[in-house]
Short mmCIF file of C-alpha atoms in Angstrom, two decimals:
data_model
loop_
_atom_site.label_atom_id
_atom_site.label_comp_id
_atom_site.label_asym_id
_atom_site.label_seq_id
_atom_site.Cartn_x
_atom_site.Cartn_y
_atom_site.Cartn_z
CA MET A 1 41.04 -99.25 -86.81
CA TYR A 2 44.71 -98.49 -87.41
CA SER A 3 45.94 -95.25 -85.89
CA ILE A 4 49.11 -93.21 -85.68
CA ILE A 5 50.25 -92.49 -82.12
CA VAL A 6 52.14 -89.23 -81.55
CA VAL A 7 54.08 -88.71 -78.31
CA PRO A 8 54.91 -85.02 -77.60
CA PRO A 9 58.44 -83.91 -76.68
CA ARG A 10 59.28 -84.76 -73.08
CA THR A 11 60.56 -81.22 -72.56
CA VAL A 12 57.14 -79.70 -73.27
CA GLU A 13 55.73 -78.24 -70.09
CA GLN A 14 52.17 -77.56 -68.99
CA GLN A 15 50.70 -80.32 -71.13
CA PRO A 16 47.41 -81.73 -69.80
CA ALA A 17 47.58 -85.30 -68.54
CA SER A 18 45.53 -86.50 -71.52
CA ALA A 19 48.13 -85.15 -73.95
CA GLY A 20 50.63 -87.92 -73.27
CA GLN A 21 49.62 -89.58 -76.52
CA LEU A 22 47.60 -88.37 -79.46
CA ARG A 23 45.97 -90.85 -81.85
CA LEU A 24 45.20 -90.23 -85.49
CA ALA A 25 42.94 -92.43 -87.57
CA PRO A 26 43.65 -92.77 -91.31
CA GLY A 27 42.87 -89.49 -93.02
CA GLU A 28 43.25 -87.39 -89.88
CA ARG A 29 45.88 -84.66 -89.48
CA LEU A 30 47.69 -83.06 -86.56
CA THR A 31 49.45 -79.70 -86.65
CA PHE A 32 52.25 -78.77 -84.28
CA GLY A 33 54.09 -75.54 -83.51
CA ARG A 34 54.66 -72.78 -80.98
CA SER A 35 51.23 -71.17 -81.35
CA ALA A 36 48.83 -72.66 -78.82
CA GLU A 37 45.80 -71.27 -80.65
CA ALA A 38 46.70 -72.48 -84.15
CA ASN A 39 47.98 -76.01 -83.46
CA ASP A 40 46.62 -79.33 -82.25
CA LEU A 41 49.94 -79.93 -80.48
CA PRO A 42 51.44 -76.70 -79.13
CA ILE A 43 55.18 -76.83 -78.36
CA ASP A 44 56.08 -74.06 -75.96
CA HIS A 45 59.65 -73.34 -77.10
CA GLU A 46 60.98 -70.10 -78.55
CA GLY A 47 63.01 -72.03 -81.13
CA VAL A 48 59.98 -73.72 -82.69
CA SER A 49 58.10 -72.02 -85.51
CA ARG A 50 54.58 -70.79 -84.79
CA ALA A 51 53.37 -73.19 -87.47
CA ALA A 52 56.09 -75.84 -87.48
CA GLY A 53 54.61 -78.87 -89.21
CA GLU A 54 51.81 -81.28 -89.83
CA ILE A 55 51.48 -85.06 -89.44
CA ALA A 56 48.88 -86.98 -91.42
CA ALA A 57 47.90 -90.63 -90.97
CA HIS A 58 47.54 -92.87 -94.01
CA GLY A 59 46.85 -96.46 -93.01
CA ALA A 60 50.16 -98.24 -92.41
CA PHE A 61 52.32 -95.13 -92.91
CA TRP A 62 52.21 -91.40 -92.27
CA ILE A 63 53.37 -88.20 -93.92
CA LEU A 64 55.17 -85.17 -92.53
CA SER A 65 54.94 -81.63 -93.81
CA ASN A 66 57.65 -79.18 -92.72
CA LEU A 67 55.98 -75.77 -92.50
CA SER A 68 59.03 -73.94 -91.16
CA ALA A 69 60.87 -71.47 -93.35
CA HIS A 70 64.46 -72.34 -92.47
CA GLN A 71 64.79 -75.56 -90.40
CA THR A 72 65.36 -79.04 -91.77
CA TYR A 73 63.66 -81.78 -89.78
CA VAL A 74 65.20 -85.25 -89.42
CA VAL A 75 63.02 -88.33 -89.02
CA GLU A 76 65.01 -91.13 -87.41
CA ASN A 77 64.24 -94.83 -87.22
CA PRO A 78 65.47 -95.67 -83.69
CA GLU A 79 65.27 -99.36 -84.60
CA GLY A 80 67.24 -98.93 -87.82
CA ALA A 81 70.71 -98.18 -86.49
CA GLY A 82 71.08 -94.76 -88.08
CA GLU A 83 68.40 -94.99 -90.77
CA HIS A 84 66.77 -91.59 -91.27
CA ILE A 85 65.20 -89.23 -93.77
CA LYS A 86 65.48 -85.43 -94.00
CA VAL A 87 62.50 -83.17 -94.61
CA GLY A 88 63.62 -79.75 -95.78
CA PRO A 89 61.97 -76.39 -95.08
CA GLY A 90 58.65 -76.07 -96.87
CA ARG A 91 58.55 -79.74 -97.92
CA LEU A 92 54.98 -81.01 -97.99
CA ASP A 93 53.67 -84.56 -97.60
CA ALA A 94 56.96 -86.45 -97.16
CA PRO A 95 56.05 -90.14 -96.65
CA VAL A 96 57.65 -91.84 -93.63
CA PRO A 97 57.91 -95.65 -93.88
CA PHE A 98 59.15 -96.48 -90.37
CA GLU A 99 57.00 -98.32 -87.83
CA PHE A 100 58.61 -96.32 -85.02
CA SER A 101 59.95 -92.84 -85.77
CA ARG A 102 61.52 -89.93 -83.97
CA ILE A 103 61.06 -86.45 -85.45
CA VAL A 104 64.04 -84.31 -84.45
CA LEU A 105 63.27 -80.59 -84.36
CA PRO A 106 66.26 -78.23 -84.03
CA ALA A 107 65.15 -75.50 -81.66
CA ALA A 108 67.53 -72.69 -80.62
CA GLY A 109 70.42 -74.94 -79.64
CA GLU A 110 68.24 -77.83 -78.47
CA LEU A 111 66.95 -80.91 -80.25
CA LEU A 112 63.32 -81.67 -79.46
CA HIS A 113 61.94 -85.16 -80.18
CA LEU A 114 58.44 -86.14 -81.22
CA GLU A 115 57.88 -89.88 -81.32
CA VAL A 116 55.47 -91.34 -83.84
CA TRP A 117 54.23 -94.94 -83.83
CA ALA A 118 52.70 -96.34 -87.00
CA PRO A 119 50.81 -99.64 -87.32
CA ARG A 120 52.91 -102.77 -87.59
CA HIS A 121 53.71 -103.40 -91.22
CA ASP A 122 52.43 -106.44 -93.06
CA TYR A 123 54.88 -108.82 -94.71
CA LEU A 124 54.50 -111.60 -97.22
CA GLY A 125 53.73 -114.82 -95.36
CA GLY A 126 56.19 -116.87 -97.40
CA LEU A 127 58.95 -115.77 -99.70
CA ASP A 128 58.16 -118.55 -102.20
CA ARG A 129 55.62 -117.44 -104.77
CA ALA A 130 53.29 -120.10 -106.08
CA GLY A 131 53.70 -120.87 -109.73
CA ILE A 132 57.16 -119.31 -110.08
CA VAL A 133 59.81 -121.99 -110.55
CA GLY A 134 63.46 -121.90 -111.42
CA ALA A 135 66.91 -121.72 -109.92
CA THR A 136 67.25 -120.36 -106.40
CA THR A 137 68.27 -116.71 -106.29
CA ARG A 138 71.84 -116.27 -105.16
CA PRO A 139 72.03 -114.38 -101.85
CA ALA A 140 73.29 -110.80 -102.04
CA PHE A 141 75.70 -111.33 -99.13
CA SER A 142 76.87 -114.69 -97.89
CA VAL A 143 77.58 -114.65 -94.17
CA ASP A 144 77.75 -117.55 -91.73
CA ARG A 145 76.45 -116.50 -88.34
CA THR A 146 78.32 -119.36 -86.65
CA LYS A 147 81.77 -118.07 -87.65
CA ARG A 148 84.06 -115.83 -85.65
CA TYR A 149 84.13 -113.19 -88.36
CA PHE A 150 80.40 -112.69 -87.81
CA ALA A 151 80.95 -112.25 -84.07
CA VAL A 152 83.54 -109.57 -84.88
CA LEU A 153 81.05 -107.85 -87.19
CA ALA A 154 78.33 -108.05 -84.53
CA ALA A 155 80.66 -106.52 -81.94
CA LEU A 156 81.45 -103.66 -84.32
CA CYS A 157 77.74 -103.03 -84.94
CA GLU A 158 76.60 -103.44 -81.32
CA PRO A 159 76.82 -99.79 -80.14
CA ARG A 160 74.63 -98.57 -83.00
CA LEU A 161 72.19 -101.46 -82.68
CA ARG A 162 71.74 -100.70 -78.99
CA GLY A 163 69.96 -97.46 -79.81
CA ALA A 164 72.84 -95.03 -80.37
CA PRO A 165 72.83 -94.54 -84.17
CA HIS A 166 75.74 -92.10 -84.12
CA ALA A 167 77.84 -93.88 -81.50
CA PRO A 168 81.56 -94.14 -82.24
CA LEU A 169 82.67 -97.56 -83.38
CA PRO A 170 84.52 -99.71 -80.84
CA THR A 171 88.27 -99.89 -81.11
CA VAL A 172 89.95 -103.18 -81.96
CA GLU A 173 90.93 -103.50 -78.30
CA GLN A 174 87.32 -103.02 -77.23
CA VAL A 175 86.19 -105.67 -79.70
CA VAL A 176 88.79 -108.05 -78.26
CA ASP A 177 87.51 -107.40 -74.73
CA ARG A 178 83.90 -107.88 -75.88
CA LEU A 179 84.64 -111.23 -77.54
CA ARG A 180 87.10 -112.70 -75.06
CA PRO A 181 84.50 -114.26 -72.69
CA GLY A 182 83.41 -116.58 -75.49
CA TRP A 183 86.68 -116.57 -77.41
CA PRO A 184 89.48 -116.72 -74.79
CA SER A 185 92.29 -116.61 -77.35
CA ALA A 186 90.98 -113.45 -79.02
CA ASN A 187 93.68 -110.83 -79.59
CA ARG A 188 94.27 -107.71 -81.64
CA ALA A 189 95.87 -109.55 -84.57
CA ALA A 190 93.01 -112.06 -84.81
CA VAL A 191 90.35 -109.34 -84.76
CA GLN A 192 92.20 -107.28 -87.39
CA TRP A 193 92.53 -110.40 -89.57
CA ASN A 194 88.77 -110.95 -89.38
CA ILE A 195 88.07 -107.31 -90.24
CA ASP A 196 90.32 -107.62 -93.29
CA TYR A 197 88.63 -110.91 -94.21
CA LEU A 198 85.17 -109.30 -93.96
CA ALA A 199 86.29 -106.39 -96.13
CA VAL A 200 87.29 -108.85 -98.86
CA LYS A 201 84.31 -111.18 -98.37
CA LEU A 202 81.84 -108.32 -98.60
CA ARG A 203 83.80 -106.83 -101.51
CA LEU A 204 84.75 -103.58 -99.83
CA LYS A 205 88.32 -103.77 -101.16
CA PRO A 206 90.37 -105.86 -103.62
CA GLY A 207 91.75 -109.24 -102.62
CA PRO A 208 95.27 -109.49 -101.15
CA ASP A 209 96.89 -110.18 -104.51
CA THR A 210 95.63 -106.95 -106.05
CA ALA A 211 95.26 -104.67 -103.05
CA ASP A 212 97.28 -101.54 -102.60
CA SER A 213 98.16 -100.35 -99.13
CA GLY A 214 94.40 -100.04 -98.55
CA PRO A 215 92.34 -97.68 -96.40
CA ARG A 216 92.97 -97.14 -92.74
CA LEU A 217 91.42 -99.68 -90.41
CA ASN A 218 88.92 -97.10 -89.13
CA GLY A 219 87.72 -96.57 -92.70
CA LYS A 220 87.22 -100.31 -93.14
CA LYS A 221 85.31 -100.60 -89.88
CA GLU A 222 83.00 -97.73 -90.80
CA SER A 223 82.37 -99.20 -94.26
CA LEU A 224 81.65 -102.65 -92.82
CA VAL A 225 79.24 -101.36 -90.19
CA SER A 226 77.49 -99.09 -92.68
CA LEU A 227 76.97 -101.96 -95.11
CA ALA A 228 75.89 -104.42 -92.40
CA LEU A 229 73.31 -102.05 -90.92
CA ARG A 230 71.95 -100.73 -94.20
CA PHE A 231 71.22 -104.22 -95.52
CA ASP A 232 70.35 -105.91 -92.18
CA LEU A 233 73.30 -108.28 -92.28
CA VAL A 234 73.41 -107.79 -88.52
CA ARG A 235 70.23 -107.20 -86.55
CA GLU A 236 69.71 -106.67 -82.85
CA ASP A 237 68.67 -110.32 -82.51
CA ASP A 238 72.08 -111.35 -83.88
CA LEU A 239 73.84 -109.85 -80.86
CA VAL A 240 73.13 -113.17 -79.14
CA VAL A 241 76.37 -114.37 -80.77
CA LEU A 242 78.21 -112.13 -78.28
CA ILE A 243 76.81 -114.08 -75.33
CA PRO A 244 79.34 -116.72 -74.20
CA PRO A 245 78.09 -120.27 -74.66
CA PRO A 246 77.74 -122.58 -71.64
CA GLY A 247 81.20 -123.24 -70.30
CA GLY A 248 82.49 -119.91 -71.65
CA VAL A 249 84.39 -121.30 -74.62
CA GLY A 250 83.37 -120.29 -78.13
CA ARG A 251 84.10 -121.77 -81.48
#
């Protein structure tokens, strides 16, 4: 039977050995908060409400109720490079779609983390639907993973794909250093040209004939990374393009 697995905050002390993981079958609920008597998962921290929240399992997803009066909870997708939802004070039954989630509880200057694992989601076996014929749908974004511009985009996205969703973006110089093992002639001008090319290709700014002075480079980088991560143009598996090919010379 599918179950939701809840991992208590690592800072919680005096938890019994069996409390390392708590499993919920569909339909079951788990309450958490500072009160040891009133909650299934007591969190011994003065910054946590006595009745802080409730997690309920529902098959392939789960819901979170925020029972606190003043604190907003953030549910992060550690595998989604910054993807998150906010659950405001008093919000009941907020559905959480992530397979792996981290509930962030602000607690008197600290951030406590509860990890929640949901069942692996099911996906359509094939994207072609029998009986539906016609012209092929045009892709939303056309990117060639064999091109250098994609390697530049992957290098920009790498820090946030490596599990640091709020990591600062690499500088152009850092991108050059990251790419040089597989692209020995990489330099600042070439990387900047590829960033500008991506901005036009992904329609973040007008083409060169109609563009004004344009946004600062940092603004372009942030927009590119945001778009790439939101729509999975670059996934963690794509970081293989940053590994130098045999012989150390890239395309």
